[in-house]
Short mmCIF file of C-alpha atoms and ligand atoms in Angstrom, two decimals:
data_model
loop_
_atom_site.label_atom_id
_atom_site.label_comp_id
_atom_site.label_asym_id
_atom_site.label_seq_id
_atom_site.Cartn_x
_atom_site.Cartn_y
_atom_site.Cartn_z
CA UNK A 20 1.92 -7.26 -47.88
CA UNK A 21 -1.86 -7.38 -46.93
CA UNK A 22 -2.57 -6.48 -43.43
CA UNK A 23 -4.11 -10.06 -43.03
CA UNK A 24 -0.63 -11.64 -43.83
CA UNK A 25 0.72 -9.23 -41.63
CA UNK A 26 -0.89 -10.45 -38.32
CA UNK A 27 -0.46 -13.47 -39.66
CA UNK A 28 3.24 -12.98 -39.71
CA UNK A 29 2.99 -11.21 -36.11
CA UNK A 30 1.53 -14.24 -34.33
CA UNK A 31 3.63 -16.47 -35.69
CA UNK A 32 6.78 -15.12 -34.56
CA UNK A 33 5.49 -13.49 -31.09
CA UNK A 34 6.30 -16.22 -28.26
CA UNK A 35 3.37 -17.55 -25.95
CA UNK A 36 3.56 -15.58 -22.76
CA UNK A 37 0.87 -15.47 -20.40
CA UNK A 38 -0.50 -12.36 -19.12
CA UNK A 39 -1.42 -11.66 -15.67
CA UNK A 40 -5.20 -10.84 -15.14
CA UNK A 41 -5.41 -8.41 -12.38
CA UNK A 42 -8.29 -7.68 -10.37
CA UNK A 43 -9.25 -3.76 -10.54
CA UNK A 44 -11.44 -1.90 -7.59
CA UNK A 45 -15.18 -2.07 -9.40
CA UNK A 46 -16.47 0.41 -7.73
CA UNK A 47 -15.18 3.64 -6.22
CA UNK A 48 -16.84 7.77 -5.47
CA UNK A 49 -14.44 10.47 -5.62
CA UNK A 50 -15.17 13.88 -4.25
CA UNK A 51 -15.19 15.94 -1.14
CA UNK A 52 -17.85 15.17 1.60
CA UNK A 53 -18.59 11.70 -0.85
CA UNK A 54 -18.17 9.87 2.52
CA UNK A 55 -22.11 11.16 3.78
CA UNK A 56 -23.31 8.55 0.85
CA UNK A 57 -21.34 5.71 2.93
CA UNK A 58 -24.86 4.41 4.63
CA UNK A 59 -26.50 4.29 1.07
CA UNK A 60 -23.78 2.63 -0.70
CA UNK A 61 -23.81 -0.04 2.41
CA UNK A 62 -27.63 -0.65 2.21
CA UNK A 63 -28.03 -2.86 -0.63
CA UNK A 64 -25.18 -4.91 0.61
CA UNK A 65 -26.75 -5.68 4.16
CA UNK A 66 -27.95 -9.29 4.41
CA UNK A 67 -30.42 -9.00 6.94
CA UNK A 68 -30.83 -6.90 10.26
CA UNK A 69 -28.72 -9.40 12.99
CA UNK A 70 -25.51 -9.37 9.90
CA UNK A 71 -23.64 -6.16 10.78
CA UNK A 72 -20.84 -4.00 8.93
CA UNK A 73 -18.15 -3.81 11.18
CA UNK A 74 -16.08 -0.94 10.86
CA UNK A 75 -12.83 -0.78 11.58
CA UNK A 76 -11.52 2.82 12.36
CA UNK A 77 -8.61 4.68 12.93
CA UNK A 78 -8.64 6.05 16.69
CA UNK A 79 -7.34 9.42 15.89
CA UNK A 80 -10.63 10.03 15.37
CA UNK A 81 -12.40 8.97 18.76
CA UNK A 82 -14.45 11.56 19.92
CA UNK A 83 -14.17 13.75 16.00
CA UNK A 84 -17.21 14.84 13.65
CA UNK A 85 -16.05 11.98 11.13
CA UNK A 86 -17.37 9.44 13.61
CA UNK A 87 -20.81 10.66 14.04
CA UNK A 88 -20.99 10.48 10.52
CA UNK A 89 -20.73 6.57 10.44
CA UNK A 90 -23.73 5.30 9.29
CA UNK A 91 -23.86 2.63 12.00
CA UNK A 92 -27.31 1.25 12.39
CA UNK A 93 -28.81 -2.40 13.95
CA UNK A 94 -25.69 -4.15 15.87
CA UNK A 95 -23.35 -2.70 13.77
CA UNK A 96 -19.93 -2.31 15.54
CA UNK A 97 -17.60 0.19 15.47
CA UNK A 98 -14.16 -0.74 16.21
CA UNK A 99 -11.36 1.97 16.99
CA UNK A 100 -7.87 1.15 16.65
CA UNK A 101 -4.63 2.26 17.09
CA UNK A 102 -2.23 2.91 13.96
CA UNK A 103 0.83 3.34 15.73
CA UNK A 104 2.17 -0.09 15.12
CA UNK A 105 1.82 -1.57 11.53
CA UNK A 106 -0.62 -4.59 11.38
CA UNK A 107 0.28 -7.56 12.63
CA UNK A 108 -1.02 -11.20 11.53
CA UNK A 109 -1.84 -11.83 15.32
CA UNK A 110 -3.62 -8.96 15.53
CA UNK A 111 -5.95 -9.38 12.16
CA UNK A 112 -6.44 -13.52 13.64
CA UNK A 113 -7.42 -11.51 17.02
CA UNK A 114 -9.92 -9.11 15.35
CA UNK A 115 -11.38 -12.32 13.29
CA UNK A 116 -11.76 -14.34 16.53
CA UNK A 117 -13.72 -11.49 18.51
CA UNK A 118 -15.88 -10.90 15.15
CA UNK A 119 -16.96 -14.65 15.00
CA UNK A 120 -17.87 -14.59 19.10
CA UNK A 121 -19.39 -12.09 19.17
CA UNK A 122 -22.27 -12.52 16.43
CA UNK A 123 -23.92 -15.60 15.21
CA UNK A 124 -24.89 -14.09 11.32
CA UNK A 125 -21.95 -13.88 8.99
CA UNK A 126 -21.36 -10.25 8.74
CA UNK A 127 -22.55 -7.85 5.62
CA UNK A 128 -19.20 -6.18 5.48
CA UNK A 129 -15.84 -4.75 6.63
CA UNK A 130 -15.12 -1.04 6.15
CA UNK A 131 -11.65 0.46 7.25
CA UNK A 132 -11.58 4.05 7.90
CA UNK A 133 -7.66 5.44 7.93
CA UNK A 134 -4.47 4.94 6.38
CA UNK A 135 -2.34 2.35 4.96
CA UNK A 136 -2.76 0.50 8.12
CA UNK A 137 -6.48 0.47 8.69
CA UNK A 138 -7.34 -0.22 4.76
CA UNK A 139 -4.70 -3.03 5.08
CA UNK A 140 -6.28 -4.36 8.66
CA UNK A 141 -9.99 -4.16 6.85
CA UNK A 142 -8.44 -6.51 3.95
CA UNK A 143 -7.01 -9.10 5.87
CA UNK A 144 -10.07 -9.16 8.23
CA UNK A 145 -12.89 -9.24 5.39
CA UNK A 146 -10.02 -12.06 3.60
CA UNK A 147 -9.57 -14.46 7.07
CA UNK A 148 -12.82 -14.22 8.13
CA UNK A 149 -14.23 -16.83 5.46
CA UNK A 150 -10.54 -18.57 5.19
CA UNK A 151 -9.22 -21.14 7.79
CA UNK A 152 -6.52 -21.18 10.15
CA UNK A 153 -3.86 -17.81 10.89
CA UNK A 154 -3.15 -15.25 8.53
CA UNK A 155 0.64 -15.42 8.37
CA UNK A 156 -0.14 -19.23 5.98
CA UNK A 157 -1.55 -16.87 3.96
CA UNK A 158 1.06 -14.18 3.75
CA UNK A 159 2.53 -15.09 0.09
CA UNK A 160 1.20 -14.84 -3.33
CA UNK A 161 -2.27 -16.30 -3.98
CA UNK A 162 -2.81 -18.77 -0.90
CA UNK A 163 -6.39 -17.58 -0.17
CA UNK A 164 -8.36 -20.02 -1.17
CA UNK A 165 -12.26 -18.51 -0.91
CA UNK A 166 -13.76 -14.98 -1.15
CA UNK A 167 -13.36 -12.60 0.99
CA UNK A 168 -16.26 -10.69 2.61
CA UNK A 169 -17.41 -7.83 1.07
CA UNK A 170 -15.39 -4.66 2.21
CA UNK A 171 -14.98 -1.13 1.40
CA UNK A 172 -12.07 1.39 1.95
CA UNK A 173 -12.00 4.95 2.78
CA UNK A 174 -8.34 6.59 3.14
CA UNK A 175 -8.19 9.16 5.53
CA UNK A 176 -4.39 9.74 4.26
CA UNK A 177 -3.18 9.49 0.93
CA UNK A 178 0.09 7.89 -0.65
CA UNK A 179 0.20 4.12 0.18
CA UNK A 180 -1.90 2.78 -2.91
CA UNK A 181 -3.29 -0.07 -0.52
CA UNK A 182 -6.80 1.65 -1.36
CA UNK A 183 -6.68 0.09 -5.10
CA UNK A 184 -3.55 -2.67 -4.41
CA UNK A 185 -4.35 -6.55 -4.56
CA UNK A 186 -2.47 -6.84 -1.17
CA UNK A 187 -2.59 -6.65 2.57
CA UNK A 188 0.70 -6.28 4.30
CA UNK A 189 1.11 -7.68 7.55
CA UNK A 190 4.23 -8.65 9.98
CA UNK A 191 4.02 -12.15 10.97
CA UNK A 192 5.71 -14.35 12.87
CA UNK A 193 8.65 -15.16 10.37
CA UNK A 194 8.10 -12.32 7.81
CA UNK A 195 7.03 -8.73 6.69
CA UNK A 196 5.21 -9.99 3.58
CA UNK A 197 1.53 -9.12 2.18
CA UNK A 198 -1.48 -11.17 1.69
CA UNK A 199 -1.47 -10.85 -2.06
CA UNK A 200 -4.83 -12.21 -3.77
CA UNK A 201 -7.41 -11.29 -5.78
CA UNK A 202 -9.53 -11.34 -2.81
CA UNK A 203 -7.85 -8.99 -0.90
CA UNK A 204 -8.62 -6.03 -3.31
CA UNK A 205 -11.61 -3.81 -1.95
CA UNK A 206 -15.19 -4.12 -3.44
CA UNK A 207 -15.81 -0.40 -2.91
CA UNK A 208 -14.02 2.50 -2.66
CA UNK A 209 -15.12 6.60 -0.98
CA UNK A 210 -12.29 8.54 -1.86
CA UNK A 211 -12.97 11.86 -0.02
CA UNK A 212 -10.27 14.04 -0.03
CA UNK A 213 -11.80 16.34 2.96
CA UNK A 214 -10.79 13.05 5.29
CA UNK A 215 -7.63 14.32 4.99
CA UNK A 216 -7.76 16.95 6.51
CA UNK A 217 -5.96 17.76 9.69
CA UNK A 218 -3.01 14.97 9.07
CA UNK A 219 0.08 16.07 10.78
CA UNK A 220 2.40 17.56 8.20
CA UNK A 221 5.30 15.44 8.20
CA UNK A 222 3.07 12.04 8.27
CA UNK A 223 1.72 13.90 5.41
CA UNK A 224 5.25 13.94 3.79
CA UNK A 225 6.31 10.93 4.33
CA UNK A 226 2.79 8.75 3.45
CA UNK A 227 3.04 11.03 0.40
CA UNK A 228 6.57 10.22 -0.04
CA UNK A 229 5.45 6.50 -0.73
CA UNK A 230 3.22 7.26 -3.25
CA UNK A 231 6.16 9.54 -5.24
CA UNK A 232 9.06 6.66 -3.91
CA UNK A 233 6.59 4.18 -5.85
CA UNK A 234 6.36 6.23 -9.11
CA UNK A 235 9.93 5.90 -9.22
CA UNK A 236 10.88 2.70 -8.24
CA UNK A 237 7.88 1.47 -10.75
CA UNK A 238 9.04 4.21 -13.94
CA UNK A 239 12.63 2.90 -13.25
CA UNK A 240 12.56 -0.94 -13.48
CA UNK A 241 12.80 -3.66 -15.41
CA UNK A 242 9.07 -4.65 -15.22
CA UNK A 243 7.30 -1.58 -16.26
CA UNK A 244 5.27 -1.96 -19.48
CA UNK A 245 2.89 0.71 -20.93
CA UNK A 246 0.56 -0.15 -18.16
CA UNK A 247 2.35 0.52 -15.28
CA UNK A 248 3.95 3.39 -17.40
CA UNK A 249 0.59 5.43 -17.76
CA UNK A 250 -0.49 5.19 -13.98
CA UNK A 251 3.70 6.41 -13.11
CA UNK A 252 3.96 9.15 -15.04
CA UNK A 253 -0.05 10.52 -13.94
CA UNK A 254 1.28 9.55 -10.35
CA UNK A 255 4.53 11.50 -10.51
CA UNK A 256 3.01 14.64 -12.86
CA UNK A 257 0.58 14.65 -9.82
CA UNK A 258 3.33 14.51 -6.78
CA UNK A 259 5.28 17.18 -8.54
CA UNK A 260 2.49 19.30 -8.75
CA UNK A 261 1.86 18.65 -4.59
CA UNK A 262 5.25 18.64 -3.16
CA UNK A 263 6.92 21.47 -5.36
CA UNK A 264 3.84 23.81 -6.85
CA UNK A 265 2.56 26.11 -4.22
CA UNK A 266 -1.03 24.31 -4.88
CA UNK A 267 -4.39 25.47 -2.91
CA UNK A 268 -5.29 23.50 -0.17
CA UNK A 269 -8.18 21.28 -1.03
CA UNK A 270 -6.60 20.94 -4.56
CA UNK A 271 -3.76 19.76 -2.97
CA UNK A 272 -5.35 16.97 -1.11
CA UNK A 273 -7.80 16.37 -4.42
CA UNK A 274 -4.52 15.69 -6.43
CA UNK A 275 -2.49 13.27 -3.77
CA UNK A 276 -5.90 11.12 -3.35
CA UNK A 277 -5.59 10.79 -7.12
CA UNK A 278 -1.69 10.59 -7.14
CA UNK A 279 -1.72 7.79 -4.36
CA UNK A 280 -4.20 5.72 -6.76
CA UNK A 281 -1.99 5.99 -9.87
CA UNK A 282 0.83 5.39 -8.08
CA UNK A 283 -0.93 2.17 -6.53
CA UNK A 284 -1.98 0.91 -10.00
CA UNK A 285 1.47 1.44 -11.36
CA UNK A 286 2.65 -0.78 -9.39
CA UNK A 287 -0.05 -3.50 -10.03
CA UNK A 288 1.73 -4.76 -13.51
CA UNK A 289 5.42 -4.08 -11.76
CA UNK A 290 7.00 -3.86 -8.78
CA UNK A 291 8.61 -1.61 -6.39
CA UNK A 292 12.76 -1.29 -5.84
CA UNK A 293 15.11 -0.79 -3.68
CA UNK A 294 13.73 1.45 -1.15
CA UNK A 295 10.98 -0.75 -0.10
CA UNK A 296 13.18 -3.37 -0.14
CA UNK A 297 15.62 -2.24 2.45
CA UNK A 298 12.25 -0.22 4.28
CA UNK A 299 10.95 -3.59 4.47
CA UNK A 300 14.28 -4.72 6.83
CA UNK A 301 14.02 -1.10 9.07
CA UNK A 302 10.62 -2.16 9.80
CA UNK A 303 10.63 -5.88 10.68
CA UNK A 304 14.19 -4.81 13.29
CA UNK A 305 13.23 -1.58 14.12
CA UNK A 306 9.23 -1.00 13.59
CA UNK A 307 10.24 1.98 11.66
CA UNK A 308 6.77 2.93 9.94
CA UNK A 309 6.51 2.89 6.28
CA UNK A 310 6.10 6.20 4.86
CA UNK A 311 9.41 7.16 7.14
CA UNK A 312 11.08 4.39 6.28
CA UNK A 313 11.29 4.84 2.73
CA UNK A 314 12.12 8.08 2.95
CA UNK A 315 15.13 7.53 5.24
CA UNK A 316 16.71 4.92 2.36
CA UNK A 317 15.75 6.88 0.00
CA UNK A 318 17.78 9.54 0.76
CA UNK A 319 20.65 7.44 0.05
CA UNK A 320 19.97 5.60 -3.41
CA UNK A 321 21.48 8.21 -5.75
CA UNK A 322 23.35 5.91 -7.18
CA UNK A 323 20.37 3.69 -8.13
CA UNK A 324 17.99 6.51 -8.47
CA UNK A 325 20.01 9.95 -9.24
CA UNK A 326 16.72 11.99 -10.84
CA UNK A 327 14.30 10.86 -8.46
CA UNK A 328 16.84 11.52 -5.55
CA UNK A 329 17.36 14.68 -6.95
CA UNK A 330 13.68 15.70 -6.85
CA UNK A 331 13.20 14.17 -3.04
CA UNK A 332 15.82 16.45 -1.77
CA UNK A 333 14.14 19.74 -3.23
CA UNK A 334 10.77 18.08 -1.79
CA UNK A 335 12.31 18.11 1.34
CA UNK A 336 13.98 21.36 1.47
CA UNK A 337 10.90 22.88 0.28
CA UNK A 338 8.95 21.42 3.04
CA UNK A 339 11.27 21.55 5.40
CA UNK A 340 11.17 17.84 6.18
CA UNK A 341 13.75 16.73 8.98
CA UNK A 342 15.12 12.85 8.84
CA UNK A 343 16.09 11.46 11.88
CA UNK A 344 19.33 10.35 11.79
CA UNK A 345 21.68 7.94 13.15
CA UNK A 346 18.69 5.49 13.46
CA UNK A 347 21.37 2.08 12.39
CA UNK A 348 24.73 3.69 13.78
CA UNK A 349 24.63 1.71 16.75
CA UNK A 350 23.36 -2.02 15.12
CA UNK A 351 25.44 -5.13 15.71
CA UNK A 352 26.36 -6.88 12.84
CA UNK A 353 23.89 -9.69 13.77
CA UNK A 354 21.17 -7.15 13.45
CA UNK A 355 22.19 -5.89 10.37
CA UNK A 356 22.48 -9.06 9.32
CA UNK A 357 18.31 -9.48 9.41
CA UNK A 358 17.63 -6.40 7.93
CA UNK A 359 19.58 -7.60 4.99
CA UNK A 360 17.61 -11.26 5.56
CA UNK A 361 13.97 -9.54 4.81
CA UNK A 362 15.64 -7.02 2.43
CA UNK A 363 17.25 -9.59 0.45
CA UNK A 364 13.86 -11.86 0.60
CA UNK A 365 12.28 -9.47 -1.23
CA UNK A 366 13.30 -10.97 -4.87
CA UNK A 367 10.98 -9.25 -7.17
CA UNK A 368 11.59 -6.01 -5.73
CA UNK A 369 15.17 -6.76 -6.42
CA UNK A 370 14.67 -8.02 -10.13
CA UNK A 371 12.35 -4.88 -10.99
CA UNK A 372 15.15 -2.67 -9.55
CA UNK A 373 18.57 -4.34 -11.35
CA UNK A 374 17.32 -6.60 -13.79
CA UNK A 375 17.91 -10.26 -13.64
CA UNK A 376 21.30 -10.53 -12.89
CA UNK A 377 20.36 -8.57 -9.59
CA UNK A 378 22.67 -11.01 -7.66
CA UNK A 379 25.47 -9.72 -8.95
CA UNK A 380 25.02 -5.95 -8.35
CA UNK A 381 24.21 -5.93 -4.74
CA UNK A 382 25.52 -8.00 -1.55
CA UNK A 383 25.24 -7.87 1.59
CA UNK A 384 28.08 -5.52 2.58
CA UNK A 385 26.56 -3.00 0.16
CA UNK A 386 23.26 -3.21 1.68
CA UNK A 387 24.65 -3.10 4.86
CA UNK A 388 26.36 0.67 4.24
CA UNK A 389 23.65 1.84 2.80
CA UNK A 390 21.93 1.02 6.16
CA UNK A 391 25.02 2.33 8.09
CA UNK A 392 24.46 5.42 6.63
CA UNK A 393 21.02 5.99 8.01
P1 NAD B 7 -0.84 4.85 8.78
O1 NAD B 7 -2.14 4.26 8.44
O2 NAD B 7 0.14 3.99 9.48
O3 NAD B 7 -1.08 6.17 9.61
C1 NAD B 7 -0.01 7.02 9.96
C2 NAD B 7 -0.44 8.00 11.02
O4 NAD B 7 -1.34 8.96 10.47
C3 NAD B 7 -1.19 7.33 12.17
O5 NAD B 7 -0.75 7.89 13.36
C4 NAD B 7 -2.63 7.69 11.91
O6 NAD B 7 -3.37 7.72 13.09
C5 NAD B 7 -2.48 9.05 11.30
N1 NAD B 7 -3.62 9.51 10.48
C6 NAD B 7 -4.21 8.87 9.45
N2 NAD B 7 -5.19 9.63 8.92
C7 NAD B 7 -5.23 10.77 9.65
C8 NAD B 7 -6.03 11.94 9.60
N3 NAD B 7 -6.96 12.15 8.64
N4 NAD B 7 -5.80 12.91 10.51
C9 NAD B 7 -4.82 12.77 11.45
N5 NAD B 7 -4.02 11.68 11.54
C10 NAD B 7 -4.23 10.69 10.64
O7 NAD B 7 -0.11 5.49 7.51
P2 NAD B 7 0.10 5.10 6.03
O8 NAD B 7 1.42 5.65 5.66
O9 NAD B 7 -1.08 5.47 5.21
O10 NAD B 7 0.12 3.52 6.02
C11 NAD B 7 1.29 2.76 6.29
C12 NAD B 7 0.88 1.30 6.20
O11 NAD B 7 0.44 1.02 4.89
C13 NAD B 7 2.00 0.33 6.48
O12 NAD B 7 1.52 -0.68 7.34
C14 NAD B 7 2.34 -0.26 5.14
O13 NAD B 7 2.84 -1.57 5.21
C15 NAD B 7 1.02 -0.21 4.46
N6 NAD B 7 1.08 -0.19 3.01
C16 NAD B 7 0.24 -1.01 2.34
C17 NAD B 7 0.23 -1.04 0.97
C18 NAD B 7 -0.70 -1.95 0.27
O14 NAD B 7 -0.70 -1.99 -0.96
N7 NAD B 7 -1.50 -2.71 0.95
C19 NAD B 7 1.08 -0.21 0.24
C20 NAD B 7 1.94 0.63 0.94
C21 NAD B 7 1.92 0.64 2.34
ZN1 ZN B 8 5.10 1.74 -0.39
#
């Protein structure tokens, strides 16, 4: 058979799906001290001299080096802010409203400086600030309706993939639920792995955590395709290497900067699982943070995930990592009963973890020992 015929053949029996079209970071710098180019990569992007970058900063570092080094220049305003609370759609409307008193020129840009909670803050800011209205009608799949401004991430932490993710996740009112649009993804990216320095060490686990708890959830469902399978298995090579090799320092921090990307575009073309499913409940009842809160289902998914489990525990023991326990021993039912509400919302993250018949392997009562248990 000719190779003509062939394709021929191919198209005629492949059925019509459509593909998703993803929006990718366009532009990102990689390398230690790359965050001293920040005011050079921001100058061709300022409008005029009265429409200032705002930069949104993590306040851990009031008063540190890293700050002097923000290229702040005109009325430029930096902005510190606490991560110890995840961000909250009042709080991004808040930060929008005092932005749009307080200066009369549309701004140049939005730069977040921090973790998963100051890249996500930046996103919804530079998103709302030319969209109408709160931010929790936007929390949902691809309800913005106009570009955002321009804005530029640099992780100070690395794990959470919301440096290269199409997402911004916020509590609201009703939900825990992201802002997921092709405006939200950053038009720049400084990943300098020296930022990272000085991050307590079990933060460090447990944002880290995320990034490896997302390699497996993404390798080990339904969704993955070769796409998502080439940014997993990088991801995970890389998180083996950083929580079980006995790696340099600033190699170490090189290599989770890069693992926490991977691991962030694995999940672009699939999903998460279980773990950020039920994390997602801990959170919204308890305001248990993320990184933790993965890690503390985690712990109990063997059943689900028996290899990755396997590898989390060594992990652990090697860094001698401490859960805190007994954190849902003393919930009602009733409150157990919303954690498994916003666990059980979470459909996709369901179907990517048990297929499409997901339904019928879980229930509530099974959710609700797993959180028991923790
Ligand atoms: P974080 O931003 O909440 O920060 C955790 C702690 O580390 C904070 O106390 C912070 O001050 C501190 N910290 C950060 N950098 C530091 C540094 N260099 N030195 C010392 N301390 C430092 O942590 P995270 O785990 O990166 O982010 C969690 C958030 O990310 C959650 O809100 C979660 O919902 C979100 N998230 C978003 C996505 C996405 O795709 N948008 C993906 C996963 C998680
Ligand atoms: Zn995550």
């Amino acid at each position: 058979m000719s190779l003509n015929r062939e394709i021929e053949l191919n198209n005629e029996i492949r059925p019509k799906v459509s593909y998703r079209n993803f929006p990718m970071v366009p532009r990102v710098v990689f390398g230690a001290g790359s965050f001293d180019q920040l005011g050079d990569i921001l100058l061709p992007f300022r409008k005029n001299s009265d429409a200032p970058i705002i930069y949104l900063v993590d306040d851990v570092f009031e008063g540190r080096e890293l700050v002097k080094k923000i290229p702040a220049i005109f009325n430029d305003l930096v902005l510190f802010i606490n991560a110890d609370e995840e961000p909250k759609t009042e709080q991004v409307d808040a930060l929008v409203k005092q932005i749009r008193d307080n200066f009369s020129e549309i701004p140049s840009g939005i730069v977040g400086i921090g973790g998963g909670t100051l890249l996500d803050l930046a996103k919804a800011v530079a998103v709302m600030y030319t969209n109408k209205g709160s931010s929790a009608n936007y929390q949902g799949w691809d309800l913005v309706q106009k570009p955002s401004l321009y804005h530029v991430g640099i992780p100070t932490i690395s794990g959470t993939g919301a440096e290269v993710s199409r997402t911004t996740v916020l509590l609201g009112p009703e939900m825990k639920l992201g802002i997921n649009s092709d405006y939200t993804t950053f038009d720049q990216v400084i990943l300098d792995p020296d930022l990272t320095v000085g991050v307590p060490k079990d933060q460090w686990f447990f944002t880290g955590m995320d990034c490896f708890i997302h390699c497996v959830e993404s390798l080990n469902g339904s969704f993955l395709n070769t796409f998502s399978q080439s940014y997993g298995e990088k991801a995970m090579e890389l998180c083996k290497e950083v929580f079980l090799d006995d790696l340099e320092p600033s190699l170490s921090r090189e290599k989770l900067m890069m693992a926490s990307w991977h691991g962030g575009m694995s999940i672009a073309y699939s999903q998460v699982g279980i773990a950020h499913a039920l994390s997602y409940g801990l959170s919204y009842l308890l305001g248990v943070r993320h990184g933790l809160g993965n890690c503390l289902v985690f712990n109990h998914l063997e059943d689900y995930y028996p290899d990755g489990v396997a590898l989390f525990d060594q992990m652990i023991l090697k860094h001698n990592i401490e859960l805190p326990q007994g954190l849902c021993a003393e919930l009602s039912d009733a409150d157990l009963e919303i954690m498994c509400d916003v666990s059980l919302r979470m459909e996709p993250l369901w179907e990517n973890a048990l297929g499409e018949q997901w339904r019928s392997r879980i229930d509530r009562d099974i959710i609700k020992e797993i959180y028991r248990k923790i």
